[in-house]
């Protein structure tokens, strides 16, 4: 199964994101004290707990996404929390399931279950608020109630659909980049192999040429030496001439040998 490689500094990045989400959440709670009836301390605890699973949103995206959404539902009905920065945390956790989970079937099931759980939680909260008469009297009519449900449905549909689509797209783009990097690596390896092979073939060609040149000079020296041996004592002039030719051939062979060795190096 294909998997997406984690960046080298992923933990530091996610720690920074988590810390930023905690800080912004606490600030928003302090600025909107009347959002929940719970004490400020309880809401601050909720703001600190909710982003915590984001630390593992890339290494364990399924567990992180499920944990964030479960905490969102639990904290919204207990301690209270920030309702603004928490949406970013919720979006990022849901997005990360699609963007980082290699278990695509499990990612599909988890996101479907989260959407259902969130929808049920919203419906339940609306019904509880209506039953406790916490909403205005204008919500009493069936038409207004249907409009309220439709509004929440459209908002959450857009929210989770965007996170779903963007997450899947990020996954596909990451795999395409990895395939491109792998293809580039293979091309470079093949190029290096071809260059090495070409160098070896050129060295073999030069070695064969060196062998032919040296063999030619040695053969020439052998013939000249045999002629000098036969003429030795009978024709000193021709003997000296043959020895000079042997000397010249030997020097030429040495020069050719040096030249070939330098080229090989």
mmCIF file of C-alpha atoms in Angstrom:
data_model
loop_
_atom_site.group_PDB
_atom_site.id
_atom_site.type_symbol
_atom_site.label_atom_id
_atom_site.label_comp_id
_atom_site.label_asym_id
_atom_site.label_seq_id
_atom_site.Cartn_x
_atom_site.Cartn_y
_atom_site.Cartn_z
ATOM 1 C CA UNK A 1 0.000 0.000 0.000
ATOM 2 C CA UNK A 2 1.303 3.418 -0.917
ATOM 3 C CA UNK A 3 2.254 5.676 1.953
ATOM 4 C CA UNK A 4 3.145 9.313 2.252
ATOM 5 C CA UNK A 5 6.580 10.074 3.656
ATOM 6 C CA UNK A 6 6.715 12.329 6.687
ATOM 7 C CA UNK A 7 8.815 15.489 6.375
ATOM 8 C CA UNK A 8 11.948 15.641 8.484
ATOM 9 C CA UNK A 9 10.682 18.388 10.803
ATOM 10 C CA UNK A 10 7.046 17.235 11.006
ATOM 11 C CA UNK A 11 6.999 16.956 14.809
ATOM 12 C CA UNK A 12 8.306 20.481 15.342
ATOM 13 C CA UNK A 13 5.790 21.879 12.864
ATOM 14 C CA UNK A 14 2.867 20.102 14.497
ATOM 15 C CA UNK A 15 3.998 21.138 17.959
ATOM 16 C CA UNK A 16 4.023 24.751 16.790
ATOM 17 C CA UNK A 17 0.576 24.372 15.208
ATOM 18 C CA UNK A 18 -0.802 22.773 18.370
ATOM 19 C CA UNK A 19 0.681 25.444 20.617
ATOM 20 C CA UNK A 20 -0.679 28.190 18.355
ATOM 21 C CA UNK A 21 -4.160 26.628 18.377
ATOM 22 C CA UNK A 22 -4.055 26.419 22.189
ATOM 23 C CA UNK A 23 -2.919 30.026 22.565
ATOM 24 C CA UNK A 24 -5.470 31.436 20.112
ATOM 25 C CA UNK A 25 -8.234 29.351 21.669
ATOM 26 C CA UNK A 26 -7.461 30.613 25.159
ATOM 27 C CA UNK A 27 -7.345 34.185 23.870
ATOM 28 C CA UNK A 28 -10.703 33.826 22.134
ATOM 29 C CA UNK A 29 -12.258 32.359 25.292
ATOM 30 C CA UNK A 30 -11.002 35.313 27.303
ATOM 31 C CA UNK A 31 -12.443 37.715 24.712
ATOM 32 C CA UNK A 32 -15.853 35.938 24.613
ATOM 33 C CA UNK A 33 -16.584 35.025 28.217
ATOM 34 C CA UNK A 34 -20.328 34.804 27.671
ATOM 35 C CA UNK A 35 -20.186 32.068 25.033
ATOM 36 C CA UNK A 36 -20.591 29.266 27.615
ATOM 37 C CA UNK A 37 -22.095 29.273 31.085
ATOM 38 C CA UNK A 38 -19.114 27.343 32.466
ATOM 39 C CA UNK A 39 -16.286 29.125 34.364
ATOM 40 C CA UNK A 40 -13.395 30.626 32.461
ATOM 41 C CA UNK A 41 -10.967 28.077 33.949
ATOM 42 C CA UNK A 42 -13.038 25.189 32.602
ATOM 43 C CA UNK A 43 -13.191 26.753 29.133
ATOM 44 C CA UNK A 44 -9.425 27.295 29.153
ATOM 45 C CA UNK A 45 -8.934 23.613 29.978
ATOM 46 C CA UNK A 46 -11.134 22.756 27.009
ATOM 47 C CA UNK A 47 -9.055 25.011 24.751
ATOM 48 C CA UNK A 48 -5.861 23.291 25.893
ATOM 49 C CA UNK A 49 -7.218 19.765 25.492
ATOM 50 C CA UNK A 50 -8.878 20.057 22.092
ATOM 51 C CA UNK A 51 -5.769 20.791 19.922
ATOM 52 C CA UNK A 52 -3.544 18.321 21.803
ATOM 53 C CA UNK A 53 -4.064 15.365 19.389
ATOM 54 C CA UNK A 54 -2.899 17.558 16.495
ATOM 55 C CA UNK A 55 0.667 16.702 17.537
ATOM 56 C CA UNK A 56 0.119 13.280 15.927
ATOM 57 C CA UNK A 57 -2.046 14.417 13.010
ATOM 58 C CA UNK A 58 0.571 13.265 10.488
ATOM 59 C CA UNK A 59 2.112 10.256 12.214
ATOM 60 C CA UNK A 60 -1.267 8.860 13.408
ATOM 61 C CA UNK A 61 -3.917 10.774 11.420
ATOM 62 C CA UNK A 62 -6.830 8.411 12.116
ATOM 63 C CA UNK A 63 -6.375 8.383 15.887
ATOM 64 C CA UNK A 64 -5.691 12.118 15.949
ATOM 65 C CA UNK A 65 -8.746 13.011 13.859
ATOM 66 C CA UNK A 66 -11.105 10.788 15.836
ATOM 67 C CA UNK A 67 -9.719 12.100 19.132
ATOM 68 C CA UNK A 68 -10.141 15.764 18.146
ATOM 69 C CA UNK A 69 -13.719 15.267 16.997
ATOM 70 C CA UNK A 70 -14.609 13.213 20.076
ATOM 71 C CA UNK A 71 -13.082 15.884 22.313
ATOM 72 C CA UNK A 72 -14.973 18.576 20.422
ATOM 73 C CA UNK A 73 -18.303 16.920 21.139
ATOM 74 C CA UNK A 74 -17.409 16.135 24.748
ATOM 75 C CA UNK A 75 -15.918 19.519 25.619
ATOM 76 C CA UNK A 76 -18.727 21.467 23.941
ATOM 77 C CA UNK A 77 -21.175 19.760 26.309
ATOM 78 C CA UNK A 78 -19.012 19.885 29.467
ATOM 79 C CA UNK A 79 -16.262 22.408 30.059
ATOM 80 C CA UNK A 80 -17.005 24.654 27.101
ATOM 81 C CA UNK A 81 -14.307 26.040 24.797
ATOM 82 C CA UNK A 82 -13.546 28.604 22.148
ATOM 83 C CA UNK A 83 -15.948 28.423 19.203
ATOM 84 C CA UNK A 84 -13.660 30.101 16.659
ATOM 85 C CA UNK A 85 -10.120 28.705 16.779
ATOM 86 C CA UNK A 86 -11.653 25.315 17.605
ATOM 87 C CA UNK A 87 -13.153 25.234 14.109
ATOM 88 C CA UNK A 88 -9.682 25.491 12.641
ATOM 89 C CA UNK A 89 -8.545 22.629 14.864
ATOM 90 C CA UNK A 90 -11.545 20.566 13.803
ATOM 91 C CA UNK A 91 -10.955 21.292 10.116
ATOM 92 C CA UNK A 92 -7.242 20.467 10.335
ATOM 93 C CA UNK A 93 -7.835 17.166 12.108
ATOM 94 C CA UNK A 94 -10.469 16.080 9.581
ATOM 95 C CA UNK A 95 -8.300 17.238 6.671
ATOM 96 C CA UNK A 96 -5.288 15.321 8.025
ATOM 97 C CA UNK A 97 -7.154 12.014 7.932
ATOM 98 C CA UNK A 98 -7.487 12.305 4.164
ATOM 99 C CA UNK A 99 -4.097 13.905 3.621
ATOM 100 C CA UNK A 100 -1.920 11.557 5.702
ATOM 101 C CA UNK A 101 -3.643 8.216 6.342
ATOM 102 C CA UNK A 102 -2.249 5.370 4.219
ATOM 103 C CA UNK A 103 -5.215 3.192 5.188
ATOM 104 C CA UNK A 104 -7.615 4.683 2.687
ATOM 105 C CA UNK A 105 -10.516 2.387 3.522
ATOM 106 C CA UNK A 106 -10.228 3.163 7.223
ATOM 107 C CA UNK A 107 -9.913 6.870 6.424
ATOM 108 C CA UNK A 108 -13.152 6.745 4.448
ATOM 109 C CA UNK A 109 -14.962 4.921 7.260
ATOM 110 C CA UNK A 110 -13.598 7.246 9.953
ATOM 111 C CA UNK A 111 -14.605 10.409 8.133
ATOM 112 C CA UNK A 112 -18.058 9.030 7.406
ATOM 113 C CA UNK A 113 -18.522 8.129 11.068
ATOM 114 C CA UNK A 114 -17.310 11.577 12.171
ATOM 115 C CA UNK A 115 -19.760 13.314 9.830
ATOM 116 C CA UNK A 116 -22.635 11.213 11.159
ATOM 117 C CA UNK A 117 -21.608 11.817 14.785
ATOM 118 C CA UNK A 118 -21.296 15.552 14.235
ATOM 119 C CA UNK A 119 -24.674 15.701 12.509
ATOM 120 C CA UNK A 120 -26.369 13.812 15.324
ATOM 121 C CA UNK A 121 -24.658 16.029 17.903
ATOM 122 C CA UNK A 122 -25.911 19.186 16.196
ATOM 123 C CA UNK A 123 -29.456 17.829 15.950
ATOM 124 C CA UNK A 124 -29.374 16.772 19.581
ATOM 125 C CA UNK A 125 -28.141 20.175 20.717
ATOM 126 C CA UNK A 126 -30.882 21.949 18.787
ATOM 127 C CA UNK A 127 -33.538 19.710 20.271
ATOM 128 C CA UNK A 128 -32.138 20.098 23.793
ATOM 129 C CA UNK A 129 -32.042 23.871 23.456
ATOM 130 C CA UNK A 130 -35.600 23.918 22.149
ATOM 131 C CA UNK A 131 -36.805 21.696 24.958
ATOM 132 C CA UNK A 132 -35.096 23.840 27.578
ATOM 133 C CA UNK A 133 -36.520 27.010 25.960
ATOM 134 C CA UNK A 134 -33.081 28.498 25.533
ATOM 135 C CA UNK A 135 -33.877 29.730 22.059
ATOM 136 C CA UNK A 136 -36.145 32.583 21.186
ATOM 137 C CA UNK A 137 -39.857 32.034 20.675
ATOM 138 C CA UNK A 138 -39.414 32.579 16.944
ATOM 139 C CA UNK A 139 -37.877 29.097 16.614
ATOM 140 C CA UNK A 140 -41.094 27.446 17.761
ATOM 141 C CA UNK A 141 -42.662 27.145 14.316
ATOM 142 C CA UNK A 142 -41.974 24.080 12.191
ATOM 143 C CA UNK A 143 -40.891 26.221 9.258
ATOM 144 C CA UNK A 144 -38.298 28.072 11.303
ATOM 145 C CA UNK A 145 -37.094 24.822 12.852
ATOM 146 C CA UNK A 146 -36.674 23.290 9.391
ATOM 147 C CA UNK A 147 -34.782 26.383 8.266
ATOM 148 C CA UNK A 148 -32.526 26.124 11.294
ATOM 149 C CA UNK A 149 -31.742 22.485 10.560
ATOM 150 C CA UNK A 150 -31.105 23.307 6.898
ATOM 151 C CA UNK A 151 -28.763 26.157 7.825
ATOM 152 C CA UNK A 152 -26.686 24.003 10.150
ATOM 153 C CA UNK A 153 -26.710 21.185 7.579
ATOM 154 C CA UNK A 154 -25.398 23.421 4.788
ATOM 155 C CA UNK A 155 -22.718 24.989 6.981
ATOM 156 C CA UNK A 156 -21.418 21.624 8.191
ATOM 157 C CA UNK A 157 -21.730 20.076 4.748
ATOM 158 C CA UNK A 158 -19.541 22.800 3.271
ATOM 159 C CA UNK A 159 -17.137 22.585 6.219
ATOM 160 C CA UNK A 160 -16.560 18.827 6.163
ATOM 161 C CA UNK A 161 -16.799 18.497 2.379
ATOM 162 C CA UNK A 162 -14.044 21.056 1.960
ATOM 163 C CA UNK A 163 -11.823 19.281 4.475
ATOM 164 C CA UNK A 164 -12.581 15.945 2.804
ATOM 165 C CA UNK A 165 -11.824 17.110 -0.749
ATOM 166 C CA UNK A 166 -8.713 19.090 0.195
ATOM 167 C CA UNK A 167 -7.369 16.173 2.244
ATOM 168 C CA UNK A 168 -7.804 13.656 -0.564
ATOM 169 C CA UNK A 169 -6.267 16.072 -3.037
ATOM 170 C CA UNK A 170 -3.257 16.628 -0.789
ATOM 171 C CA UNK A 171 -2.812 12.840 -0.565
ATOM 172 C CA UNK A 172 -2.887 12.421 -4.343
ATOM 173 C CA UNK A 173 -0.511 15.314 -4.934
ATOM 174 C CA UNK A 174 1.933 13.933 -2.352
ATOM 175 C CA UNK A 175 1.930 10.514 -4.024
ATOM 176 C CA UNK A 176 2.454 12.116 -7.421
ATOM 177 C CA UNK A 177 5.399 14.095 -6.054
ATOM 178 C CA UNK A 178 6.902 10.962 -4.521
ATOM 179 C CA UNK A 179 6.505 9.086 -7.807
ATOM 180 C CA UNK A 180 8.180 11.960 -9.634
ATOM 181 C CA UNK A 181 11.051 11.999 -7.137
ATOM 182 C CA UNK A 182 11.432 8.230 -7.464
ATOM 183 C CA UNK A 183 11.375 8.447 -11.262
ATOM 184 C CA UNK A 184 14.014 11.190 -11.168
ATOM 185 C CA UNK A 185 16.142 9.080 -8.850
ATOM 186 C CA UNK A 186 15.848 6.089 -11.207
ATOM 187 C CA UNK A 187 16.753 8.226 -14.219
ATOM 188 C CA UNK A 188 19.837 9.560 -12.436
ATOM 189 C CA UNK A 189 20.846 6.039 -11.390
ATOM 190 C CA UNK A 190 20.421 4.799 -14.981
ATOM 191 C CA UNK A 191 22.379 7.784 -16.268
ATOM 192 C CA UNK A 192 25.209 7.066 -13.831
ATOM 193 C CA UNK A 193 25.164 3.403 -14.860
ATOM 194 C CA UNK A 194 25.347 4.310 -18.547
ATOM 195 C CA UNK A 195 28.208 6.716 -17.905
ATOM 196 C CA UNK A 196 30.097 4.079 -15.914
ATOM 197 C CA UNK A 197 29.504 1.513 -18.628
ATOM 198 C CA UNK A 198 30.678 3.942 -21.314
ATOM 199 C CA UNK A 199 33.817 4.689 -19.327
ATOM 200 C CA UNK A 200 34.546 0.985 -18.891
ATOM 201 C CA UNK A 201 34.012 0.327 -22.601
ATOM 202 C CA UNK A 202 36.318 3.205 -23.492
ATOM 203 C CA UNK A 203 38.957 1.874 -21.131
ATOM 204 C CA UNK A 204 38.686 -1.559 -22.725
ATOM 205 C CA UNK A 205 39.037 0.000 -26.171
ATOM 206 C CA UNK A 206 42.137 1.929 -25.086
ATOM 207 C CA UNK A 207 43.545 -1.169 -23.411
ATOM 208 C CA UNK A 208 43.119 -3.162 -26.625
ATOM 209 C CA UNK A 209 44.773 -0.375 -28.581
ATOM 210 C CA UNK A 210 47.590 -0.284 -26.043
ATOM 211 C CA UNK A 211 48.013 -4.011 -26.391
ATOM 212 C CA UNK A 212 48.182 -3.736 -30.184
ATOM 213 C CA UNK A 213 50.707 -0.869 -30.086
ATOM 214 C CA UNK A 214 52.988 -2.529 -27.545
ATOM 215 C CA UNK A 215 52.706 -5.885 -29.308
ATOM 216 C CA UNK A 216 53.705 -4.231 -32.586
ATOM 217 C CA UNK A 217 56.767 -2.602 -31.029
ATOM 218 C CA UNK A 218 57.789 -5.763 -29.205
ATOM 219 C CA UNK A 219 57.438 -7.804 -32.385
ATOM 220 C CA UNK A 220 59.525 -5.256 -34.267
ATOM 221 C CA UNK A 221 62.201 -5.338 -31.541
ATOM 222 C CA UNK A 222 62.188 -9.126 -31.597
ATOM 223 C CA UNK A 223 62.786 -9.231 -35.344
ATOM 224 C CA UNK A 224 65.492 -6.551 -35.140
ATOM 225 C CA UNK A 225 67.174 -8.315 -32.236
ATOM 226 C CA UNK A 226 67.240 -11.608 -34.203
ATOM 227 C CA UNK A 227 68.766 -9.774 -37.176
ATOM 228 C CA UNK A 228 71.377 -8.098 -34.950
ATOM 229 C CA UNK A 229 72.304 -11.464 -33.420
ATOM 230 C CA UNK A 230 72.948 -12.988 -36.861
ATOM 231 C CA UNK A 231 75.005 -9.998 -38.003
ATOM 232 C CA UNK A 232 76.961 -9.734 -34.758
ATOM 233 C CA UNK A 233 80.687 -10.091 -35.543
ATOM 234 C CA UNK A 234 80.169 -10.200 -39.281
ATOM 235 C CA UNK A 235 78.668 -6.805 -40.049
ATOM 236 C CA UNK A 236 79.153 -4.379 -37.100
ATOM 237 C CA UNK A 237 77.610 -1.501 -39.038
ATOM 238 C CA UNK A 238 74.320 -3.283 -39.679
ATOM 239 C CA UNK A 239 74.400 -4.684 -36.162
ATOM 240 C CA UNK A 240 74.671 -1.160 -34.713
ATOM 241 C CA UNK A 241 71.869 0.022 -36.966
ATOM 242 C CA UNK A 242 69.596 -2.800 -35.781
ATOM 243 C CA UNK A 243 70.395 -2.051 -32.153
ATOM 244 C CA UNK A 244 69.554 1.620 -32.703
ATOM 245 C CA UNK A 245 66.246 0.612 -34.246
ATOM 246 C CA UNK A 246 65.563 -1.631 -31.247
ATOM 247 C CA UNK A 247 66.358 1.281 -28.923
ATOM 248 C CA UNK A 248 64.046 3.625 -30.880
ATOM 249 C CA UNK A 249 61.249 1.068 -30.884
ATOM 250 C CA UNK A 250 61.634 0.554 -27.138
ATOM 251 C CA UNK A 251 61.458 4.291 -26.466
ATOM 252 C CA UNK A 252 58.416 4.646 -28.705
ATOM 253 C CA UNK A 253 56.737 1.740 -26.935
ATOM 254 C CA UNK A 254 57.429 3.333 -23.553
ATOM 255 C CA UNK A 255 56.064 6.696 -24.719
ATOM 256 C CA UNK A 256 52.931 5.066 -26.123
ATOM 257 C CA UNK A 257 52.507 3.104 -22.914
ATOM 258 C CA UNK A 258 52.790 6.257 -20.783
ATOM 259 C CA UNK A 259 50.311 8.082 -23.006
ATOM 260 C CA UNK A 260 47.769 5.259 -22.778
ATOM 261 C CA UNK A 261 48.140 4.903 -19.006
ATOM 262 C CA UNK A 262 47.623 8.659 -18.582
ATOM 263 C CA UNK A 263 44.478 8.467 -20.741
ATOM 264 C CA UNK A 264 43.157 5.534 -18.718
ATOM 265 C CA UNK A 265 43.680 7.422 -15.504
#
